[in-house]
Short mmCIF file of C-alpha atoms and ligand atoms in Angstrom, two decimals:
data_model
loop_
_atom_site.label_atom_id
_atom_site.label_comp_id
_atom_site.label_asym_id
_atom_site.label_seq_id
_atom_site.Cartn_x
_atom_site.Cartn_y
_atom_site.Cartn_z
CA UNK A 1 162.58 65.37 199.13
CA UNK A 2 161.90 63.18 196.12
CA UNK A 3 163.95 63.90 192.89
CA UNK A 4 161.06 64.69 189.86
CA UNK A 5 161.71 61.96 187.02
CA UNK A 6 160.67 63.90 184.09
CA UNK A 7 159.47 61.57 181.59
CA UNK A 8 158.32 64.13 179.35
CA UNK A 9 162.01 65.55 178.67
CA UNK A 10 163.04 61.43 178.93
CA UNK A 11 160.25 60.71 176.03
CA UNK A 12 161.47 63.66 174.14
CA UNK A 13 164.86 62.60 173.36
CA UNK A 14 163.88 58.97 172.70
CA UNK A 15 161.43 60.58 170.14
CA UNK A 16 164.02 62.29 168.67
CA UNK A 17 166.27 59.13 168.20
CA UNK A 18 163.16 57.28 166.67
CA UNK A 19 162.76 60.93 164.37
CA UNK A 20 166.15 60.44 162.98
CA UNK A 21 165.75 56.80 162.67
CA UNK A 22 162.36 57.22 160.27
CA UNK A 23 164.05 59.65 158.34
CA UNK A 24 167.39 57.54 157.53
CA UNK A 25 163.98 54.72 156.60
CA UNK A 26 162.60 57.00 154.25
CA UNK A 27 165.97 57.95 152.45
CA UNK A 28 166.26 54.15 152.09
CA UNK A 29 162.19 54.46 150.98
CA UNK A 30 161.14 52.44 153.35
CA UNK A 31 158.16 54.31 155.30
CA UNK A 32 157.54 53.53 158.74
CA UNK A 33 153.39 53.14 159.26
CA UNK A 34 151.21 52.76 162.18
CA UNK A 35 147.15 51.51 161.89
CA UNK A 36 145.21 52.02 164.91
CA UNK A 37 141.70 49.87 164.86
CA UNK A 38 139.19 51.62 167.36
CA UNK A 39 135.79 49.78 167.90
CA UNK A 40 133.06 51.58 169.80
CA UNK A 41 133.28 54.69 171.51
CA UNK A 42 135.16 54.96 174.96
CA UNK A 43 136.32 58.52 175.40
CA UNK A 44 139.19 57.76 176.87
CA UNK A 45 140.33 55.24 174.10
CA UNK A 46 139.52 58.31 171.56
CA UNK A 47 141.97 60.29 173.88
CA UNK A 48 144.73 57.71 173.76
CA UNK A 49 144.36 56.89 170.11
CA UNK A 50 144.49 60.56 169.27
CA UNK A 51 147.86 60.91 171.39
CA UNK A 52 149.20 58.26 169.38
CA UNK A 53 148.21 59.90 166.07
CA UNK A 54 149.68 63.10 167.05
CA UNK A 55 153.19 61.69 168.03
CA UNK A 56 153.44 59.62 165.11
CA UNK A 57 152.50 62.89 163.28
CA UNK A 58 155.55 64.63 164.61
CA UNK A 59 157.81 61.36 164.41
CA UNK A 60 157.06 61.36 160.43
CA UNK A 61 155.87 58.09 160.45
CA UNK A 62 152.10 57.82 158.53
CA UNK A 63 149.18 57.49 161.21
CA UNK A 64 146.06 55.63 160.04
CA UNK A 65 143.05 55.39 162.51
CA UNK A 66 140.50 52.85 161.57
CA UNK A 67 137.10 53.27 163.65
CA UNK A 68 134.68 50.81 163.57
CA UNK A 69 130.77 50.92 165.60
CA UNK A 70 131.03 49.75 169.27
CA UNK A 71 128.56 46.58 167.66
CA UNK A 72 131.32 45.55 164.47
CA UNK A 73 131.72 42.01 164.24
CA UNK A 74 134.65 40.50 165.07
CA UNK A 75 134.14 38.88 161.65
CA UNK A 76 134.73 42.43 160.06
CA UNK A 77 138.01 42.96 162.31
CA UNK A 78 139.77 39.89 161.37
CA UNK A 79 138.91 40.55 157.52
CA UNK A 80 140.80 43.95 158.30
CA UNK A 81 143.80 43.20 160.37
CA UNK A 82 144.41 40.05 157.88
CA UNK A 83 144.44 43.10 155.05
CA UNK A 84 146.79 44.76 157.39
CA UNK A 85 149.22 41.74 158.15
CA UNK A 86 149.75 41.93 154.28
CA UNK A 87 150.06 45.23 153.24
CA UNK A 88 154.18 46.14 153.54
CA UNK A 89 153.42 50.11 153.96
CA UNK A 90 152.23 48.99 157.37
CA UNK A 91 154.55 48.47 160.06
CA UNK A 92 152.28 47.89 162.92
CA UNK A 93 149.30 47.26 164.25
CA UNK A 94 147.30 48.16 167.52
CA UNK A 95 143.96 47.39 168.61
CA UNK A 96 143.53 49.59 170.86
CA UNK A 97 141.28 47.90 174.25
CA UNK A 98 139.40 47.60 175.36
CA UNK A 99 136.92 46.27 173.08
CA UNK A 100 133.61 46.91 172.71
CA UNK A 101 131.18 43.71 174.90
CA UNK A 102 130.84 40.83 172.91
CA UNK A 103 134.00 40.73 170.88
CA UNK A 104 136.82 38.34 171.55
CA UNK A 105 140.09 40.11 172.89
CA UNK A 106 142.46 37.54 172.98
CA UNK A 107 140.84 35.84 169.85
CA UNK A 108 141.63 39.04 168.08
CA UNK A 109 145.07 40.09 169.15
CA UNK A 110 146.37 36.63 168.56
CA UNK A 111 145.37 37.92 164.73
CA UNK A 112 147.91 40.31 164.42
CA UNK A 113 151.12 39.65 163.06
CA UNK A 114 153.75 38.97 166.08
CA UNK A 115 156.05 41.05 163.46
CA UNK A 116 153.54 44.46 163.35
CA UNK A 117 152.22 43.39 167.16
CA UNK A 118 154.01 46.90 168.55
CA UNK A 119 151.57 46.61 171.49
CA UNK A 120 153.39 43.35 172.67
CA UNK A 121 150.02 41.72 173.15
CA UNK A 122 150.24 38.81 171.39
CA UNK A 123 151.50 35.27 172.56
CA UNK A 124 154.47 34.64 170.35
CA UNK A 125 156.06 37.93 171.73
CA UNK A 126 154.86 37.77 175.34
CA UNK A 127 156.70 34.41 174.84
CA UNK A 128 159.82 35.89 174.05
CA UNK A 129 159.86 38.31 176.48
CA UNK A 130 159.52 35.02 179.06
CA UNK A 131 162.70 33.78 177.52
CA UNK A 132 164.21 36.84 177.51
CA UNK A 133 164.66 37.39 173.87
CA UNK A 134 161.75 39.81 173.21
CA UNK A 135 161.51 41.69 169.11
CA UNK A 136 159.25 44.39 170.40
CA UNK A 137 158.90 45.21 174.35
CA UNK A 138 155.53 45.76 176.22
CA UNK A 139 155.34 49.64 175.93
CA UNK A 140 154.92 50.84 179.06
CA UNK A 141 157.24 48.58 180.99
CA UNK A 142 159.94 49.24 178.80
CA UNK A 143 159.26 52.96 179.22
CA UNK A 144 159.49 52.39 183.06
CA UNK A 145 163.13 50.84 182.57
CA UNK A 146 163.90 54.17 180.39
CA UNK A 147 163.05 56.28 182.88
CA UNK A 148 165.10 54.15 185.37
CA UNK A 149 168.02 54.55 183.35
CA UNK A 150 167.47 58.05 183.17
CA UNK A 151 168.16 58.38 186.38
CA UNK A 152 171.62 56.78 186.46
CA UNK A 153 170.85 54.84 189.64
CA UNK A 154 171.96 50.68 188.68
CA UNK A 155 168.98 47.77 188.47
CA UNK A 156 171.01 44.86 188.78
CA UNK A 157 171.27 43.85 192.27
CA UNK A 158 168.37 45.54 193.39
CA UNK A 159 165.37 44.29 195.40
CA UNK A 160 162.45 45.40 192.78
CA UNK A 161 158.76 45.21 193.74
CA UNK A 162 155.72 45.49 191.19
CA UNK A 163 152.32 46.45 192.69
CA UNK A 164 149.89 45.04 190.42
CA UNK A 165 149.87 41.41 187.87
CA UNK A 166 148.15 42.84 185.00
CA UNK A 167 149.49 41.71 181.59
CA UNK A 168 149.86 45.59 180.16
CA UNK A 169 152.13 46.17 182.86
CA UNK A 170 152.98 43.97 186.18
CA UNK A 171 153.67 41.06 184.31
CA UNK A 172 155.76 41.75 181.76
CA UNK A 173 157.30 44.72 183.83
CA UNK A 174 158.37 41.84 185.82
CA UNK A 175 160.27 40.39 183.09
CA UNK A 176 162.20 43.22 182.24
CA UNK A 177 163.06 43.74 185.73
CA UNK A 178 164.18 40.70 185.97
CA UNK A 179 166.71 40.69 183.02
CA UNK A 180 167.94 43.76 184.22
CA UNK A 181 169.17 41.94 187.25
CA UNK A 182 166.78 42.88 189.80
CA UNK A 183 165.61 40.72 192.29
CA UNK A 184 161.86 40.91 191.53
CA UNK A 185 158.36 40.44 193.80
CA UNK A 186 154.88 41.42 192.24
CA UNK A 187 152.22 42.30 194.23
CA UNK A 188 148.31 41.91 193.70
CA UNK A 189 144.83 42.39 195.60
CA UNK A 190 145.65 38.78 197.37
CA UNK A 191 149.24 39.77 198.86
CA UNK A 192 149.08 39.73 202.50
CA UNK A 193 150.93 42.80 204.23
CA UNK A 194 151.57 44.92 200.87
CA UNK A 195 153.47 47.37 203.19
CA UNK A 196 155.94 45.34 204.87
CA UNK A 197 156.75 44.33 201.13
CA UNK A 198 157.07 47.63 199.73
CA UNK A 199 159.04 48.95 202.35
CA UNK A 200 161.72 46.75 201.15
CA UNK A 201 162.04 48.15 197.71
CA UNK A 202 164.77 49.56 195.84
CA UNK A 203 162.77 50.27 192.90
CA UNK A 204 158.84 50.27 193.23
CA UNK A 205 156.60 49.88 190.26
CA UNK A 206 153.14 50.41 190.85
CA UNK A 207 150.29 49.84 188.42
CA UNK A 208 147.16 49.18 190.60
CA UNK A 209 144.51 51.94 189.11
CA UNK A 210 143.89 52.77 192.67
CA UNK A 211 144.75 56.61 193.47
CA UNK A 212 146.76 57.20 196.64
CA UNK A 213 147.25 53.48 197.31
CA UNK A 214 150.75 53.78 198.30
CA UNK A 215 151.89 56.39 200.93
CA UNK A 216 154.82 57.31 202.51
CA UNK A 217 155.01 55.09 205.42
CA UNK A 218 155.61 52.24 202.68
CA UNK A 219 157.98 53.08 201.06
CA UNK A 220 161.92 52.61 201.42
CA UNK A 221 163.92 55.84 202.16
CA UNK A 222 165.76 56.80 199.30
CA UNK A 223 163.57 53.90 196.71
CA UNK A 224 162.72 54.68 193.39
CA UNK A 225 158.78 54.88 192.58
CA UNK A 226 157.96 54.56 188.97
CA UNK A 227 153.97 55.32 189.32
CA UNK A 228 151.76 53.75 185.93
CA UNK A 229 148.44 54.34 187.77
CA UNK A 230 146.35 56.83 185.79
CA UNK A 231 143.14 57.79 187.85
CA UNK A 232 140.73 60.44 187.08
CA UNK A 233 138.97 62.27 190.51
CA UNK A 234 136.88 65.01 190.00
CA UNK A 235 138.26 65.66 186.33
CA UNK A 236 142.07 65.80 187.63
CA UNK A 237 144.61 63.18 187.26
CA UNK A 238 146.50 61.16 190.02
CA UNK A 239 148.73 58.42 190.55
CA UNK A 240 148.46 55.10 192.64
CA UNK A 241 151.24 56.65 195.03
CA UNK A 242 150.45 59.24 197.27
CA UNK A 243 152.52 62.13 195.97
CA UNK A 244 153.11 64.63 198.75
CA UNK A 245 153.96 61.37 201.60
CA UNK A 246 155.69 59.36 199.08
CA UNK A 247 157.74 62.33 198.08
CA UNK A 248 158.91 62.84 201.30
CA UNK A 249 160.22 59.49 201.68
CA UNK A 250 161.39 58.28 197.95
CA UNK A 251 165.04 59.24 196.10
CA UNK A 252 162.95 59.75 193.02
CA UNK A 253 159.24 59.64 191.73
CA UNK A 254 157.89 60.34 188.51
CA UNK A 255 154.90 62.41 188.46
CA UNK A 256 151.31 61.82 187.18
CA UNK A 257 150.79 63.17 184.79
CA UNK A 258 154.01 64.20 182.73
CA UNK A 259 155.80 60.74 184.18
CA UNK A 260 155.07 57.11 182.93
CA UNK A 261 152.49 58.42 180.14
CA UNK A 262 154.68 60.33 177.73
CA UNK A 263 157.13 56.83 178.09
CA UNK A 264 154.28 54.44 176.87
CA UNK A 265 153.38 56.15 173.94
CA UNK A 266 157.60 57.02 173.17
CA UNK A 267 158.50 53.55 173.35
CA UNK A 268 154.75 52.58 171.01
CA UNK A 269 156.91 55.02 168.17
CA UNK A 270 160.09 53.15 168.69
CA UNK A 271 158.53 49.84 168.36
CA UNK A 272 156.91 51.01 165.26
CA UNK A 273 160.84 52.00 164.12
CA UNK A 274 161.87 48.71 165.40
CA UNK A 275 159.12 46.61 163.23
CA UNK A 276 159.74 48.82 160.17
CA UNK A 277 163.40 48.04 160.22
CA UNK A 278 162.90 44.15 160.70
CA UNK A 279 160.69 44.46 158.01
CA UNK A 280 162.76 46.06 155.31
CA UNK A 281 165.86 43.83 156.31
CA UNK A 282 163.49 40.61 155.27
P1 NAD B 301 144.48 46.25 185.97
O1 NAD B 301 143.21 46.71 186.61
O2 NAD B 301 144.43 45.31 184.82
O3 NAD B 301 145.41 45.60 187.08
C1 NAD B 301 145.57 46.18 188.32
C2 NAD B 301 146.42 45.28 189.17
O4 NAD B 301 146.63 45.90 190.44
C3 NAD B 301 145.80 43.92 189.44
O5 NAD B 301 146.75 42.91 189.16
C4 NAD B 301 145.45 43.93 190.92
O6 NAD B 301 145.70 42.67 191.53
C5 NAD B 301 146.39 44.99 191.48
N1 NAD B 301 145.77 45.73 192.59
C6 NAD B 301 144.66 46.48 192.56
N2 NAD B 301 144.39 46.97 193.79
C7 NAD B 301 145.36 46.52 194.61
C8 NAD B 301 145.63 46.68 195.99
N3 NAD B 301 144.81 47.40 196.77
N4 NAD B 301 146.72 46.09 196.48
C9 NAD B 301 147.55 45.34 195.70
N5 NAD B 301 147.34 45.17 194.39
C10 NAD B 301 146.26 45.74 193.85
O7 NAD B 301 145.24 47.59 185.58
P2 NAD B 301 146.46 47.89 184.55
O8 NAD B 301 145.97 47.81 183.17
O9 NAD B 301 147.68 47.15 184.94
O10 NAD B 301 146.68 49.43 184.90
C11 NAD B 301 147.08 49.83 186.20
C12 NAD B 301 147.10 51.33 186.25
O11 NAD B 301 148.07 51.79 185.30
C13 NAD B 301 145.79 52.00 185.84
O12 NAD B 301 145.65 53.20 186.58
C14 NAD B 301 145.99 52.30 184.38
O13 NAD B 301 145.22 53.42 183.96
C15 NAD B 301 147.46 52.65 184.36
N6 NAD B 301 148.12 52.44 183.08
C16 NAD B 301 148.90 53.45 182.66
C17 NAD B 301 149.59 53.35 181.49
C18 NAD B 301 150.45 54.48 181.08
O14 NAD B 301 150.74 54.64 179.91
N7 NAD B 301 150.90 55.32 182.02
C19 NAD B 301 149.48 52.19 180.71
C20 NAD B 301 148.68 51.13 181.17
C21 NAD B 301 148.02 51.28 182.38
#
């Protein structure tokens, strides 16, 4: 039987790091500031952004939500995040996606500064995490490698596999992977025999969106299964693995929910630290 990664009691102690670290900030008055720019009305972005608001509520570090009609121009949202870029009591920046039809995502994120870009969206830093020399890292990737760590078992060495090429998480989970050593394979909707791949992970990352795509007859004895997928059925929440087979079969599995999610929006509070200090050692 699996051992239960608790990201929850992993995302509370790196929130309590970043608490300490906004607080030594604000003796030094520099205050640490996040600005979250929602367009339109997607209940589950009102969810997330909400989340967001509440832990940088508890972190100390000033929340500002800026909501905008589903039909804003992206005229009106470059005029905004431009007012952003400039103003010093703001430390980052998120759009949160997606974006309402009609507007221009990639136009748009490429507008934030890479410096305030905590989301890791834009170019310049997806860049730097290619050369593996990233400022800020993609949030929930770098929450997966947390709650690796937490576990004490080593990266380096072992055969990793990613199920899923998105650029929130596959791809740039891939480069973290890979500068922690492993020896890294991603998987997508054209990979031919997805099981006889998984089975050879040490570590398996999965980030598909598809609940109960990955059972236990495809998984390694003993792997680690970090599990992204958030899927809603019938009001409750699963994973992309197969809990109750995959349990059976892994060394540990974080849960959904209470595993990956608590990690995404931890490591969004450190970035915010990080940005803040780059920013007041300018
Ligand atoms: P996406 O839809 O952009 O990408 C999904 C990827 O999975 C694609 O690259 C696709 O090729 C691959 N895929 C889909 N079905 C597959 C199959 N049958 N076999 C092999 N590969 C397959 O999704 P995303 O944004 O990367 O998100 C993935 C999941 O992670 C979703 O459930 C999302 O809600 C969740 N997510 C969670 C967090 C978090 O904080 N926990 C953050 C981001 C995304």
């Amino acid at each position: 039987m699996a051992i239960i990664i608790d990201g929850k009691a992993v995302a509370a102690k790196v929130n309590e790091d970043v608490k300490a670290g906004v607080a030594a900030l604000k003796q030094k008055g520099v205050s640490v500031g996040l600005t979250v720019i929602l367009a339109g009305n997607d209940p589950a972005s009102e969810v997330y952004v909400n989340n967001k608001h509440r832990a940088c509520t508890d972190l100390g570090i000033k929340s500002e939500i800026i909501r905008y009609p589903a039909d804003v121009g992206g005229a009106v949202l470059e005029a905004k995040i431009k007012e952003l870029n400039a103003d010093a009591s703001v430390s980052g920046i998120l759009v949160q996606l997606p974006l309402p039809k009609g507007l221009d995502e990639r136009r748009i994120l490429e507008l934030i500064d890479p410096a305030k870009d905590v989301d890791c969206f834009a170019a310049k830093n997806v860049g730097m995490l290619a050369l593996g020399a990233p400022k800020l890292l993609p949030c929930t990737p770098a929450g997966i490698i947390e709650l690796i760590k937490s576990t004490g078992q080593p990266i380096a060495g072992k055969r990793a596999v990613i199920v899923g090429r998105s650029n929130i998480v596959g791809k740039p989970m891939f480069h973290l992977l890979l500068q922690a050593d492993a020896t890294v394979m991603v998987c997508h909707t054209k990979t031919v025999n997805l099981a006889e791949i998984t089975r050879t992970a040490d570590i398996l990352v999965i980030a598909a969106g598809r609940p109960g795509l990955i059972t236990g007859d495809m998984v390694k004895p003993g792997a680690l299964v970090l599990d992204a997928g958030i899927n809603r059925v019938d009001g409750k929440l699963y994973g992309d693995a197969d809990f109750d087979s995959v349990s059976d079969v892994a060394g540990y599995i974080t849960p959904v929910p209470g595993g990956v999610g608590p990690m995404t929006i931890a490591m969004l509070m450190r970035n915010t630290l990080t940005a803040a200090c780059a920013a007041s050692d300018n």
